[in-house]
Amino acid sequence: MMKNNFLKYMLLTVVVMSSGCNKFEEINTNPNDATQVSSAMLASGMILNITRSDISSTKGFMQPFLLGKYITWGEGQEGFQYNRLGRTDFNRITLLRNITPMEANATSEGLRKSYQALGHFMRAWQFFMTTMQVGDIPYSDAVKGESSVLKPKYDTQKAVFLGVLNELDQANQLFAEGVNFEGDPIYGGKTDNWRRLTNSFQLHVLINLYKKTADADLKVVERFKDIVTNRPLMRDYKDNFALVYNNTAGQNYPWSDVPAGSSNSFVKSNYTMLSNTLLGPLKAMNDRRLFYYAKPSSVKITAGVSESDFNAYPGVEPSDAFSALQTRRVGKDYADLNNRYVQLVNAEPVSVFSYWDQQFILAEAAVRGWITGVPAQTYYAAGIVNSMNFVAAYTPDLADYHHNMKMDATYINAFPGTAPVVLAGTNEQQIAQIITQKYLANFLQGVKYGSWFENRRTGYPVFTLNASTNLNTPSSKLPLRWLYPSNELSYNSVNMDAAVQSQYGGSDDTNQTMWILRN
């Protein structure tokens, strides 16, 4: 009897659904929700992915600066602080599936060109960031799952870089022809800003090819000169590719613990200590950014050292044993993060590429002889001045935030010409100065893992290798790359294995030298 009743209920359900299905979508459509994904929505998602998603949590924000030796972390022994690189992922590439519908849903020819330009920029950005971690990656066959390419072949790193450069060329042209678009939380959809970013970012890609200037296909120096001569570039720090934070829930500065009791409030547990890698050069050059980046040691203040004295800010060595750093932490004689980073929900916009990056790249190119006409010192000074102006502009005028060592216009403008800041010595010594200043400017800023990549590329600033604490294998070496993703091992192993064999003799380990690092 129960079975018969169940069958009658199922039949009744089928009849009801059959007779009412033509009205189902109408009845269940929320008039307040979008029924179709728009180009603007897809654009927002992709832009926020590279400007916010990676650093949306305190730990996510902190980890690249552990790898870059700016800070230490006391909650537990962090692998990045001690040079442990594991498997990466290709999630950046997966995100690019949204480009085709973003372009397809554009409502005018001008918008279609702008969204196409944004798509090319996003592809260039994500493929560049991915290849920088591992070497060869899927490029020409990537993001073609709908075309049944489920196991994409790997392209050589050279081919990927050629593709990235060409995509940025296309983005520049299309942004020039397009119109302002919706869905952009950074530049408000202004194609002029995006075009400038595109060209400045291409300079960044090219400087990473500095060992490949003899390659006739890449035309590194020729491309670099053409961009500098003929294309619009970023103009000052206000053009930074940076996300601005505010007091809206979920939109607070990543290190902020406001409102009290938020998920980031453990920052107040003093897990961070600033490193000598950061503080040493600031002290050596009497650089007042130190007083905006750091807060003084309570031990030094109790002993009578002024908060305006560089000696009140002792740094630590990130490669020291975790137990030794914990002892140092308990003793409280170290410089920590400035209170403004914790107390202000909108402490400062966080850039993933900035005007000062561009200027330091131009300075390096001038020293290398790629461009002429403007002295390297001019570019170098503009990078430093804009970093300092940015810090000063976003720091409230409170003693707790600048420790009575304010940077006014007179100080900032004179600083790049003072000894030992001014460029001097051999070309190699000048490049060391440029990369050091880029490092200092990118405290809590910059391309993800950017300072680590710069150290890998140039050797500056010097990172201490402590074989007794180094978690790389062997401990006598600093790592050079991440390992390929575990998903590739599971689902695309034939193509991945071929790439590992052709690049690294079959050994997918962290010490292998990828193509861009070879002379």
XYZ file of N, CA and C in Angstrom, residues 23-108:
258
model
N 6.371 27.873 -16.543
C 6.301 29.051 -15.691
C 7.319 29.013 -14.557
N 8.059 27.883 -14.477
C 8.956 27.695 -13.334
C 10.016 28.797 -13.264
N 10.680 29.057 -14.411
C 11.751 30.057 -14.410
C 11.205 31.434 -14.088
N 9.981 31.715 -14.607
C 9.385 33.029 -14.337
C 9.091 33.201 -12.857
N 8.535 32.142 -12.225
C 8.168 32.217 -10.809
C 9.401 32.313 -9.932
N 10.485 31.606 -10.320
C 11.657 31.508 -9.460
C 12.768 32.486 -9.827
N 12.482 33.454 -10.631
C 13.477 34.472 -10.964
C 13.401 35.619 -9.978
N 14.519 35.913 -9.336
C 14.592 37.032 -8.398
C 14.735 38.323 -9.195
N 13.749 39.210 -9.111
C 13.829 40.445 -9.903
C 14.988 41.341 -9.498
N 15.588 41.094 -8.331
C 16.691 41.927 -7.856
C 18.062 41.379 -8.227
N 18.116 40.177 -8.827
C 19.391 39.566 -9.192
C 19.578 39.582 -10.697
N 20.837 39.692 -11.113
C 21.133 39.638 -12.534
C 20.862 38.235 -13.061
N 20.242 38.140 -14.242
C 19.939 36.839 -14.839
C 20.997 36.423 -15.842
N 21.921 37.306 -16.144
C 22.994 36.997 -17.084
C 24.279 37.634 -16.579
N 25.361 36.891 -16.691
C 26.642 37.424 -16.277
C 27.083 38.473 -17.292
N 27.411 39.660 -16.827
C 27.791 40.747 -17.712
C 29.310 40.809 -17.871
N 29.753 41.529 -18.893
C 31.180 41.754 -19.084
C 31.783 42.429 -17.869
N 31.047 43.400 -17.304
C 31.548 44.141 -16.154
C 31.771 43.230 -14.954
N 30.825 42.312 -14.714
C 30.962 41.395 -13.579
C 32.175 40.487 -13.751
N 32.372 39.978 -14.958
C 33.511 39.100 -15.204
C 34.821 39.865 -15.102
N 34.827 41.106 -15.588
C 36.029 41.935 -15.479
C 36.389 42.169 -14.015
N 35.383 42.514 -13.202
C 35.631 42.757 -11.774
C 36.245 41.547 -11.103
N 35.710 40.374 -11.407
C 36.214 39.162 -10.779
C 37.670 38.913 -11.111
N 38.036 39.106 -12.361
C 39.419 38.853 -12.756
C 40.374 39.900 -12.191
N 39.950 41.168 -12.186
C 40.811 42.224 -11.650
C 41.025 42.035 -10.158
N 39.944 41.724 -9.444
C 40.075 41.528 -7.999
C 40.866 40.270 -7.674
N 40.840 39.299 -8.559
C 41.620 38.090 -8.305
C 43.102 38.399 -8.204
N 43.601 39.298 -9.036
C 45.040 39.567 -9.003
C 45.401 40.731 -8.102
N 44.415 41.489 -7.625
C 44.741 42.600 -6.724
C 44.310 42.341 -5.289
N 43.385 41.402 -5.052
C 42.889 41.198 -3.694
C 42.914 39.750 -3.234
N 42.509 38.814 -4.085
C 42.277 37.448 -3.616
C 43.498 36.822 -2.973
N 44.683 37.054 -3.560
C 45.907 36.442 -3.027
C 46.272 36.968 -1.645
N 45.771 38.167 -1.296
C 46.191 38.791 -0.039
C 44.994 39.156 0.829
N 43.886 38.425 0.652
C 42.667 38.799 1.357
C 42.709 38.445 2.836
N 43.624 37.584 3.242
C 43.776 37.260 4.661
C 45.114 37.784 5.160
N 45.232 37.915 6.465
C 46.478 38.414 7.035
C 47.650 37.511 6.657
N 47.464 36.200 6.762
C 48.557 35.293 6.430
C 48.864 35.310 4.939
N 47.814 35.367 4.122
C 48.042 35.440 2.692
C 48.823 36.682 2.306
N 48.564 37.767 3.004
C 49.270 39.023 2.769
C 50.723 38.926 3.240
N 50.917 38.248 4.346
C 52.219 38.196 5.002
C 53.219 37.297 4.289
N 52.779 36.195 3.709
C 53.707 35.161 3.263
C 54.732 35.608 2.214
N 54.352 36.386 1.190
C 55.391 36.828 0.248
C 56.485 37.657 0.902
N 56.148 38.351 1.986
C 57.144 39.188 2.660
C 58.006 38.377 3.616
N 57.558 37.181 3.952
C 58.438 36.220 4.632
C 59.456 35.665 3.649
N 58.989 35.278 2.476
C 59.896 34.758 1.463
C 60.899 35.826 1.046
N 60.456 37.099 1.023
C 61.321 38.211 0.667
C 62.158 38.744 1.808
N 62.102 38.109 2.987
C 62.968 38.426 4.135
C 62.738 39.828 4.719
N 61.529 40.348 4.585
C 61.195 41.625 5.219
C 60.869 41.440 6.702
N 60.226 40.324 7.018
C 59.701 40.101 8.364
C 59.930 38.649 8.778
N 59.712 38.396 10.060
C 59.613 37.024 10.552
C 58.219 36.844 11.131
N 57.855 35.586 11.363
C 56.514 35.274 11.853
C 56.629 34.316 13.028
N 55.944 34.626 14.124
C 56.146 33.879 15.357
C 55.060 32.917 15.752
N 54.003 32.810 14.938
C 52.927 31.886 15.302
C 53.392 30.440 15.207
N 54.250 30.180 14.261
C 54.819 28.857 14.043
C 55.898 28.995 12.989
N 56.687 27.969 12.828
C 57.774 28.033 11.863
C 57.196 28.016 10.449
N 57.328 29.136 9.747
C 56.768 29.282 8.408
C 57.789 28.843 7.356
N 57.337 27.996 6.423
C 58.221 27.484 5.402
C 58.847 28.563 4.546
N 58.070 29.584 4.160
C 58.607 30.635 3.305
C 59.767 31.371 3.972
N 59.683 31.580 5.271
C 60.770 32.273 5.961
C 62.071 31.482 5.844
N 61.942 30.172 5.804
C 63.126 29.312 5.768
C 63.299 28.628 4.401
N 62.753 29.269 3.366
C 63.046 28.910 1.965
C 62.480 27.568 1.527
N 61.395 27.158 2.119
C 60.759 25.922 1.650
C 59.728 26.285 0.572
N 59.954 25.807 -0.635
C 59.014 25.986 -1.733
C 58.455 24.621 -2.109
N 57.148 24.490 -2.086
C 56.520 23.223 -2.424
C 55.921 23.263 -3.816
N 54.789 22.622 -3.959
C 54.104 22.605 -5.249
C 53.230 23.848 -5.397
N 53.282 24.459 -6.549
C 52.399 25.570 -6.848
C 51.116 25.015 -7.467
N 50.276 25.882 -8.016
C 49.091 25.439 -8.755
C 48.973 26.298 -10.008
N 48.056 25.891 -10.877
C 47.810 26.640 -12.109
C 46.456 27.348 -12.055
N 46.017 27.699 -10.846
C 44.716 28.350 -10.699
C 44.655 29.676 -11.445
N 45.784 30.363 -11.552
C 45.804 31.631 -12.281
C 45.355 31.432 -13.732
N 45.759 30.304 -14.309
C 45.415 30.041 -15.699
C 43.939 29.660 -15.817
N 43.440 28.898 -14.868
C 42.043 28.473 -14.890
C 41.102 29.667 -14.921
N 41.457 30.720 -14.210
C 40.635 31.924 -14.150
C 40.376 32.520 -15.529
N 41.265 32.276 -16.475
C 41.182 32.907 -17.791
C 40.026 32.382 -18.629
N 39.325 31.363 -18.148
C 38.132 30.892 -18.855
C 37.071 31.982 -18.968
N 37.132 32.968 -18.083
C 36.111 34.025 -18.083
C 36.347 35.086 -19.158
N 37.473 35.017 -19.850
C 37.770 36.056 -20.836
C 36.830 35.999 -22.030
N 36.601 34.806 -22.558
C 35.744 34.690 -23.746
C 34.340 35.218 -23.508
N 33.645 34.809 -22.429
C 32.314 35.389 -22.202
C 32.359 36.883 -21.890
N 33.435 37.351 -21.249
C 33.544 38.794 -20.994
C 33.557 39.560 -22.314
N 34.314 39.081 -23.275
C 34.373 39.739 -24.575
C 33.052 39.584 -25.325
N 32.459 38.396 -25.260
C 31.242 38.109 -26.025
C 30.054 38.936 -25.565
N 30.013 39.277 -24.285
C 28.867 40.008 -23.749
C 29.009 41.528 -23.858
N 30.070 42.007 -24.477
C 30.230 43.456 -24.658
C 29.103 43.980 -25.542
N 28.600 45.174 -25.221
C 27.399 45.701 -25.873
C 27.687 46.711 -26.981
N 28.950 46.967 -27.271
C 29.298 47.855 -28.375
C 30.688 47.488 -28.870
